[in-house]
Tab-separated table of C-alpha atoms and ligand atoms in Angstrom:
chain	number	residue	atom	x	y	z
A	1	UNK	CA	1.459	-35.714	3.470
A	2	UNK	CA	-0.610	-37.287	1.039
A	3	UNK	CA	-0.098	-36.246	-2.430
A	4	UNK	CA	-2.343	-33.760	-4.339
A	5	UNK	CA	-3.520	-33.072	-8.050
A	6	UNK	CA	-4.079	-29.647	-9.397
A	7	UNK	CA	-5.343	-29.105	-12.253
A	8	UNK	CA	-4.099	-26.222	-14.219
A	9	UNK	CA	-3.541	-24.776	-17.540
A	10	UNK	CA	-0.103	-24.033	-19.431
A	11	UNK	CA	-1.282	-20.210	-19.658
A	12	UNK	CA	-4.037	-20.304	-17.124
A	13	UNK	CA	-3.048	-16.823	-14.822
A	14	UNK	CA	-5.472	-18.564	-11.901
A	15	UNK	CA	-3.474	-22.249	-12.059
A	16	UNK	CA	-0.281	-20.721	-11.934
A	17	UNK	CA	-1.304	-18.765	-8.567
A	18	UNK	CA	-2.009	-22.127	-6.910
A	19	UNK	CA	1.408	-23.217	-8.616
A	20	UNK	CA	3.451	-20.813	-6.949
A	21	UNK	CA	2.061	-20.919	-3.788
A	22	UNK	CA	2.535	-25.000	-3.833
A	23	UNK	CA	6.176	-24.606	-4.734
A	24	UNK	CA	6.543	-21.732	-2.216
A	25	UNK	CA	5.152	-23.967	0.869
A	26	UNK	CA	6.803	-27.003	-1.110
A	27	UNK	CA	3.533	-28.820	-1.240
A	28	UNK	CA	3.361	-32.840	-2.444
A	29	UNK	CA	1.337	-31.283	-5.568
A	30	UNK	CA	1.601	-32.960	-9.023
A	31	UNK	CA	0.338	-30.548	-11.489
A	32	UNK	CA	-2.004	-31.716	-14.430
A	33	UNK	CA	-1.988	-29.724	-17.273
A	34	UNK	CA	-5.415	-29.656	-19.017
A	35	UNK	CA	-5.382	-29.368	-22.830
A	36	UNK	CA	-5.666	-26.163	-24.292
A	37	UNK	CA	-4.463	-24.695	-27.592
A	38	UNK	CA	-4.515	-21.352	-29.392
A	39	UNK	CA	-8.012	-22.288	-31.570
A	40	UNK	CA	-9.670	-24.640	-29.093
A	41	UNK	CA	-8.618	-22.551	-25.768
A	42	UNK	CA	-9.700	-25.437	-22.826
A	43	UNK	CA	-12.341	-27.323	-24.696
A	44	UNK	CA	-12.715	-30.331	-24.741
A	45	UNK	CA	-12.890	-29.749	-20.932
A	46	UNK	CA	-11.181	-32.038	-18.869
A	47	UNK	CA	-13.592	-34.739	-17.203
A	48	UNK	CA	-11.950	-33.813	-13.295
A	49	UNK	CA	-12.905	-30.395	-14.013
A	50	UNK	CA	-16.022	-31.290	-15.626
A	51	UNK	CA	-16.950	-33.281	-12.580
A	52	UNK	CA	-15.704	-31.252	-10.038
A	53	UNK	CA	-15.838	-27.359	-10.798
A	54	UNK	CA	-19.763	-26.139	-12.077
A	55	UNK	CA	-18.112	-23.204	-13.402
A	56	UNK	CA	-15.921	-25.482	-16.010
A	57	UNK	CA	-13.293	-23.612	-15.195
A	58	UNK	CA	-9.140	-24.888	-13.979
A	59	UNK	CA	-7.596	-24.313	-11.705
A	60	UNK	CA	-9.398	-27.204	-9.360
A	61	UNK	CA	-7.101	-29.096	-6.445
A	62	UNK	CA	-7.640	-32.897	-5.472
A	63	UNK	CA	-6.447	-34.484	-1.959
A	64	UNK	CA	-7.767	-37.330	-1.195
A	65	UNK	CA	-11.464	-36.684	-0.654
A	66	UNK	CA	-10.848	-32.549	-0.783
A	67	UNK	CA	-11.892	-31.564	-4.060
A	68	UNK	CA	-11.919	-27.852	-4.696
A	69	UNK	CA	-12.123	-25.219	-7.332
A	70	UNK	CA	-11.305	-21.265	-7.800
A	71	UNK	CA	-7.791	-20.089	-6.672
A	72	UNK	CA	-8.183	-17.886	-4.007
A	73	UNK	CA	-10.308	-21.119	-2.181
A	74	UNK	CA	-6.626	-23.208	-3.096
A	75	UNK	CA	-4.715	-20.420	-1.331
A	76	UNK	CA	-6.875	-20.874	1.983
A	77	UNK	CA	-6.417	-24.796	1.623
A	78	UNK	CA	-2.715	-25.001	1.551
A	79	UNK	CA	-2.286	-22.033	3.958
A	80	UNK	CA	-4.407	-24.438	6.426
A	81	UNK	CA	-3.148	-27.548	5.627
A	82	UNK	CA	1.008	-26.247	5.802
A	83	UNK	CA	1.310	-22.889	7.437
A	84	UNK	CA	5.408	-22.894	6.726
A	85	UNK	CA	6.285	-20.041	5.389
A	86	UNK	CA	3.235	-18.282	6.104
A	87	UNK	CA	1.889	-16.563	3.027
A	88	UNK	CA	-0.601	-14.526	4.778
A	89	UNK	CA	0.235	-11.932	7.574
A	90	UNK	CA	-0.044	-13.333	11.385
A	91	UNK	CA	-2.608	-10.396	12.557
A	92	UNK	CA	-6.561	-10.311	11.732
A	93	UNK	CA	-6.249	-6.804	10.681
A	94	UNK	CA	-2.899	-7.015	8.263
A	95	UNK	CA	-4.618	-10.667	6.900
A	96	UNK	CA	-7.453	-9.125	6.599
A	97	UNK	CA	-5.788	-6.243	4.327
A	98	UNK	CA	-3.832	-8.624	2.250
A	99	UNK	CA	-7.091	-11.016	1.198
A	100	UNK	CA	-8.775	-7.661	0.084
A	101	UNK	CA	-5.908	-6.865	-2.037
A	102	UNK	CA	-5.361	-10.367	-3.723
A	103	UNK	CA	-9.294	-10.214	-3.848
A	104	UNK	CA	-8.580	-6.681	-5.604
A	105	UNK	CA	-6.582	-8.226	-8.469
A	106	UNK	CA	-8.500	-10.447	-9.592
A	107	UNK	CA	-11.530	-8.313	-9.312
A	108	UNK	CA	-10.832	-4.915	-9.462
A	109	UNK	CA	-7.888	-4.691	-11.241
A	110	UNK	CA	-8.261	-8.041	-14.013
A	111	UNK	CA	-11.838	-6.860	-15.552
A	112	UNK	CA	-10.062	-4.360	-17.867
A	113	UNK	CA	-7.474	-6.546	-19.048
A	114	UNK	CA	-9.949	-8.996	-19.510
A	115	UNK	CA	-12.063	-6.652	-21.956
A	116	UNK	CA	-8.603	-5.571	-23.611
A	117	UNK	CA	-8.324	-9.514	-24.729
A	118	UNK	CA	-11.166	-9.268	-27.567
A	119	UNK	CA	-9.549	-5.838	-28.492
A	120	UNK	CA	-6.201	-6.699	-29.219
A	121	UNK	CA	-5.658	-5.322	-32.884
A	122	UNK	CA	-8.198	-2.282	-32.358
A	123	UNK	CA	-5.958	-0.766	-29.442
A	124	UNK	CA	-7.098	2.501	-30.693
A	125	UNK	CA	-10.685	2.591	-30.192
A	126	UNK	CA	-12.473	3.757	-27.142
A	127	UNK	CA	-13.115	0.993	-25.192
A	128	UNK	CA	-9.092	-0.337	-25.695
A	129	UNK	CA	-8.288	3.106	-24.767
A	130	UNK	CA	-10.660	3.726	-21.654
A	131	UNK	CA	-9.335	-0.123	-20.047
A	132	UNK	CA	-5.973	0.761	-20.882
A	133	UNK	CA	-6.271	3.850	-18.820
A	134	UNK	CA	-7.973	1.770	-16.408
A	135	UNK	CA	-5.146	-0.453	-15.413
A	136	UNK	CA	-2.611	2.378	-15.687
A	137	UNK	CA	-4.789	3.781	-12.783
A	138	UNK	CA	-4.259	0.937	-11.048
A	139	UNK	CA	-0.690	0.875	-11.437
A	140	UNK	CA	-0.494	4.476	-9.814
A	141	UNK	CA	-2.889	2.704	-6.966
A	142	UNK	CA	-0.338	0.415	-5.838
A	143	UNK	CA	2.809	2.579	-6.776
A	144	UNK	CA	1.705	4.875	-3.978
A	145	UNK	CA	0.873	1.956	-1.539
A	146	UNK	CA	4.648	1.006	-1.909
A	147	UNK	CA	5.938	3.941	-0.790
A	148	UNK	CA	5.051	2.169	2.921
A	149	UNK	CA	6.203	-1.154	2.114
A	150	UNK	CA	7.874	-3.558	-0.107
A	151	UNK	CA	5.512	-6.021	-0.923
A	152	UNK	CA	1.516	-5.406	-1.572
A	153	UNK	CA	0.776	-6.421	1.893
A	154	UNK	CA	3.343	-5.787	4.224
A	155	UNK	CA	5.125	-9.216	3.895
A	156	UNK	CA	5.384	-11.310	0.855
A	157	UNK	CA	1.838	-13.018	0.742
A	158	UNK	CA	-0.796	-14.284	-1.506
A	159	UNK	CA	-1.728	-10.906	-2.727
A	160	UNK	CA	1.987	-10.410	-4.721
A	161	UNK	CA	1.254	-13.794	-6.296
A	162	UNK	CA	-1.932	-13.320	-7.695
A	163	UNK	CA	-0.555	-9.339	-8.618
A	164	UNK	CA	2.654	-10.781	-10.483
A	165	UNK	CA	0.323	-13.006	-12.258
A	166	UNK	CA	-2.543	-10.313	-13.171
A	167	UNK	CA	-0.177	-7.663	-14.219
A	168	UNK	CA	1.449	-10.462	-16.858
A	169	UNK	CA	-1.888	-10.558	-18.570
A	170	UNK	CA	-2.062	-7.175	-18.519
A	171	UNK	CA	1.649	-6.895	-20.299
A	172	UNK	CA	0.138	-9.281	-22.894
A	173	UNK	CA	-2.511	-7.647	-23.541
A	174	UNK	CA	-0.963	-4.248	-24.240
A	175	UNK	CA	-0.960	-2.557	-21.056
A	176	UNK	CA	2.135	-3.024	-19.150
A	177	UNK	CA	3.631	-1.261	-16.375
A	178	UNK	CA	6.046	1.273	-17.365
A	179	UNK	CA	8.739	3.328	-15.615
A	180	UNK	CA	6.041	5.551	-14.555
A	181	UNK	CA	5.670	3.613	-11.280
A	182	UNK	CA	9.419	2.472	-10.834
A	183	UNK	CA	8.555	1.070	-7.160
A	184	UNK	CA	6.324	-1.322	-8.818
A	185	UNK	CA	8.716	-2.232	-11.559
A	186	UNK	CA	11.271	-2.916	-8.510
A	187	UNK	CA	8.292	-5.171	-6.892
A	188	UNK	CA	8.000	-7.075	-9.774
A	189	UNK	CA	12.120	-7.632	-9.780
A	190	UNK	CA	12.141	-8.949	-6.472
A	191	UNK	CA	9.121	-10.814	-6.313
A	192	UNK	CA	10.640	-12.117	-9.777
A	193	UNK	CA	13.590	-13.411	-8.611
A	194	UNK	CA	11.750	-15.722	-6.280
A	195	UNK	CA	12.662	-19.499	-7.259
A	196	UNK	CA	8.704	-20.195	-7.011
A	197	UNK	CA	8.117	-17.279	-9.300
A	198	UNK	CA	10.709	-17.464	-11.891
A	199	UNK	CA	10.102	-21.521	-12.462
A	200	UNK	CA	6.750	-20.352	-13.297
A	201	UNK	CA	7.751	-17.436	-15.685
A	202	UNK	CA	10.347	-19.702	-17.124
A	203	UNK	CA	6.951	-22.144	-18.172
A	204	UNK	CA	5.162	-19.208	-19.470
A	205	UNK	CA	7.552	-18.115	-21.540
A	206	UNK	CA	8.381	-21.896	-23.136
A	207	UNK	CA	4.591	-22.079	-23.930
A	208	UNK	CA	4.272	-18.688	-25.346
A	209	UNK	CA	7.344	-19.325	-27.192
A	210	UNK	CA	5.553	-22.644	-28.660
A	211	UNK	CA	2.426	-21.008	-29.090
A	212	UNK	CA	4.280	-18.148	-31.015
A	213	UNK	CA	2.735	-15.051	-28.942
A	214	UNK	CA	4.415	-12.647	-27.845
A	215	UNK	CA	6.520	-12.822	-24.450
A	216	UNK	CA	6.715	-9.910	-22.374
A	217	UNK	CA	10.225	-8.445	-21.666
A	218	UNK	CA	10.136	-9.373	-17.784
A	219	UNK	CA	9.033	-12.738	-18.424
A	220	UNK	CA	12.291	-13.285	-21.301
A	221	UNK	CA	14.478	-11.670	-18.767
A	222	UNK	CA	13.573	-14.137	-15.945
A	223	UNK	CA	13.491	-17.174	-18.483
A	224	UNK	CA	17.268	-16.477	-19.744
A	225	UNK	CA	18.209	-15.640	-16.106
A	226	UNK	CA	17.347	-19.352	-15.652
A	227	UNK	CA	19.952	-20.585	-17.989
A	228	UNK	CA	22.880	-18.698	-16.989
B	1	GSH	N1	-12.111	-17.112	-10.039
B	1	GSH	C1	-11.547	-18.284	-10.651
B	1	GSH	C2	-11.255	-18.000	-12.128
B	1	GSH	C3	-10.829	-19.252	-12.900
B	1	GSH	C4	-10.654	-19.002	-14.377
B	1	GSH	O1	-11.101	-17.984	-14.944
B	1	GSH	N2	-9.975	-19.966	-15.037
B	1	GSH	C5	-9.715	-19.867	-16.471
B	1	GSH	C6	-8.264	-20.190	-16.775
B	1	GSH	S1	-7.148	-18.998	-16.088
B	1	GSH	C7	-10.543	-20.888	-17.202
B	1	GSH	O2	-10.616	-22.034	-16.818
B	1	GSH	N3	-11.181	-20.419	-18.279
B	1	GSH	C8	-11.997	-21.198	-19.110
B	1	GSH	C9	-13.422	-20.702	-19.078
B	1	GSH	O3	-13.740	-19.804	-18.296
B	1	GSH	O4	-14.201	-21.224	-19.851
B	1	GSH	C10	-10.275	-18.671	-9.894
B	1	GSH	O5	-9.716	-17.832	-9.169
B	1	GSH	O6	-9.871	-19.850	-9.966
C-alpha cells in the first residue's frame, strides 16, 4: 500500500486517535508532527494543513491524491481502505451504536473539558464547578453501560479510542475519573495495555514531561510500564 502522511500534533487528543487506529490496523502512515509549543499552541500553522483543512485545524491524512481532515472522517478512511482487525462492529445496528458513541465523546462528553481549559487555576468558581460535574455525569453514563460489556461498544472499536483519548484531557484538566466508576477505571487498564495505546501514552507523557505539565497518574503508569 502506498504510504500515507498524517499530520498531527505532539498533544493534539484528535491526531493521536488517527495514531492509534493506524498502528492498530498497522497502516504505512508516517506521522508529521506540526509545531506547537506551550506560548504559540499550533501557530504558525503548518502550510499542508493550511492548504488542506479550512478549519486550520490537525489532524489532516494524505494518500496519494486523498487528502482529508477531522478524525472521525480518518477513522472511516482506514476502516475502508484495511478492514483487518475491524475496529467497528460487523452489524448496521451495533456499528451504528458505536459511531454514536465515539461521535458522543467528542461532542457530548469533550465540551466541558474544553471550557475547564481556560479555568484551570479558578477550579472553584461556578462554571469550573458546574463542567466538572458535567463530566463526572458522564463518567456514571458509561460506568452503567459497562455493566453489559467490556468495551464502549461491544467489541474494542473506534469509540474506546477516541474515549481513552477524551477522558486524558479531562484528567488534565482536573476532572479525572475516580474509583467511583471502578468498571471504567478497569476499561481504561485494558484498553491501556494495548501496544497501540500505550506507545501513544508513552509520547504523551515524554512531551508533557518536556513541556513541564503535569502527567496524569495512568499515563506515568503506562509510560514506566514501557521500560520495564
Ligand atoms: N473535529 C476535529 C477537531 C480537530 C481539532 O480540534 N484539532 C486541534 C488539535 S487536537 C487543533 O488543531 N486545534 C487548533 C485550533 O483549533 O486552532 C477532529 O476530530 O479532527
Amino acid at each position: 500500500m502506498l504510504r500515507m502522511t498524517l499530520y498531527s500534533g505532539p498533544l493534539s487528543m484528535y491526531g493521536a486517535k488517527n495514531e492509534i487506529a493506524a498502528l492498530e490496523k498497522d497502516l504505512p502512515v508516517d506521522v508529521v508532527m506540526v509545531p506547537f509549543t506551550a506560548e504559540h499552541r499550533y501557530e504558525p500553522r503548518h502550510p499542508e494543513v493550511l492548504r488542506i483543512n479550512p478549519k486550520r485545524q490537525v489532524p489532516v491524512l494524505v494518500h496519494g491524491t486523498v487528502e482529508i481532515f477531522d478524525s472521525t472522517q480518518i477513522f472511516e478512511y482506514f476502516e475502508k481502505i484495511e478492514p483487518a482487525p475491524p475496529l467497528w462492529p460487523a452489524t448496521p445496528a451495533a456499528r451504528a451504536r458505536a459511531r454514536l458513541r465515539e461521535l458522543w465523546s467528542d461532542e457530548v462528553f469533550f465540551p466541558p473539558v474544553v471550557r475547564l481549559m481556560s479555568l484551570q487555576g479558578r477550579l472553584t468558581e461556578p462554571a469550573a464547578v458546574e463542567a466538572i460535574a458535567e463530566v463526572e455525569r458522564r463518567y456514571l453514563e458509561l460506568e452503567a453501560l459497562l455493566e453489559h460489556a467490556p468495551f464502549l461498544a461491544g467489541e474494542y472499536s473506534y469509540a474506546d479510542i477516541a474515549f481513552l483519548m477524551a477522558q486524558l484531557f479531562a484528567a488534565r484538566m482536573s476532572a479525572p475519573m475516580t474509583a467511583s466508576t471502578p468498571r471504567l477505571l478497569a476499561w481504561r487498564e485494558t484498553v491501556g495495555a494495548r501496544p497501540a495505546v500505550s506507545a501513544i501514552l508513552r509520547r504523551f507523557d515524554a512531551t508533557l514531561r518536556q513541556l513541564g505539565l503535569p502527567i496524569p497518574d495512568f499515563v506515568a503508569r503506562a509510560a514506566s510500564a514501557g521500560h520495564d
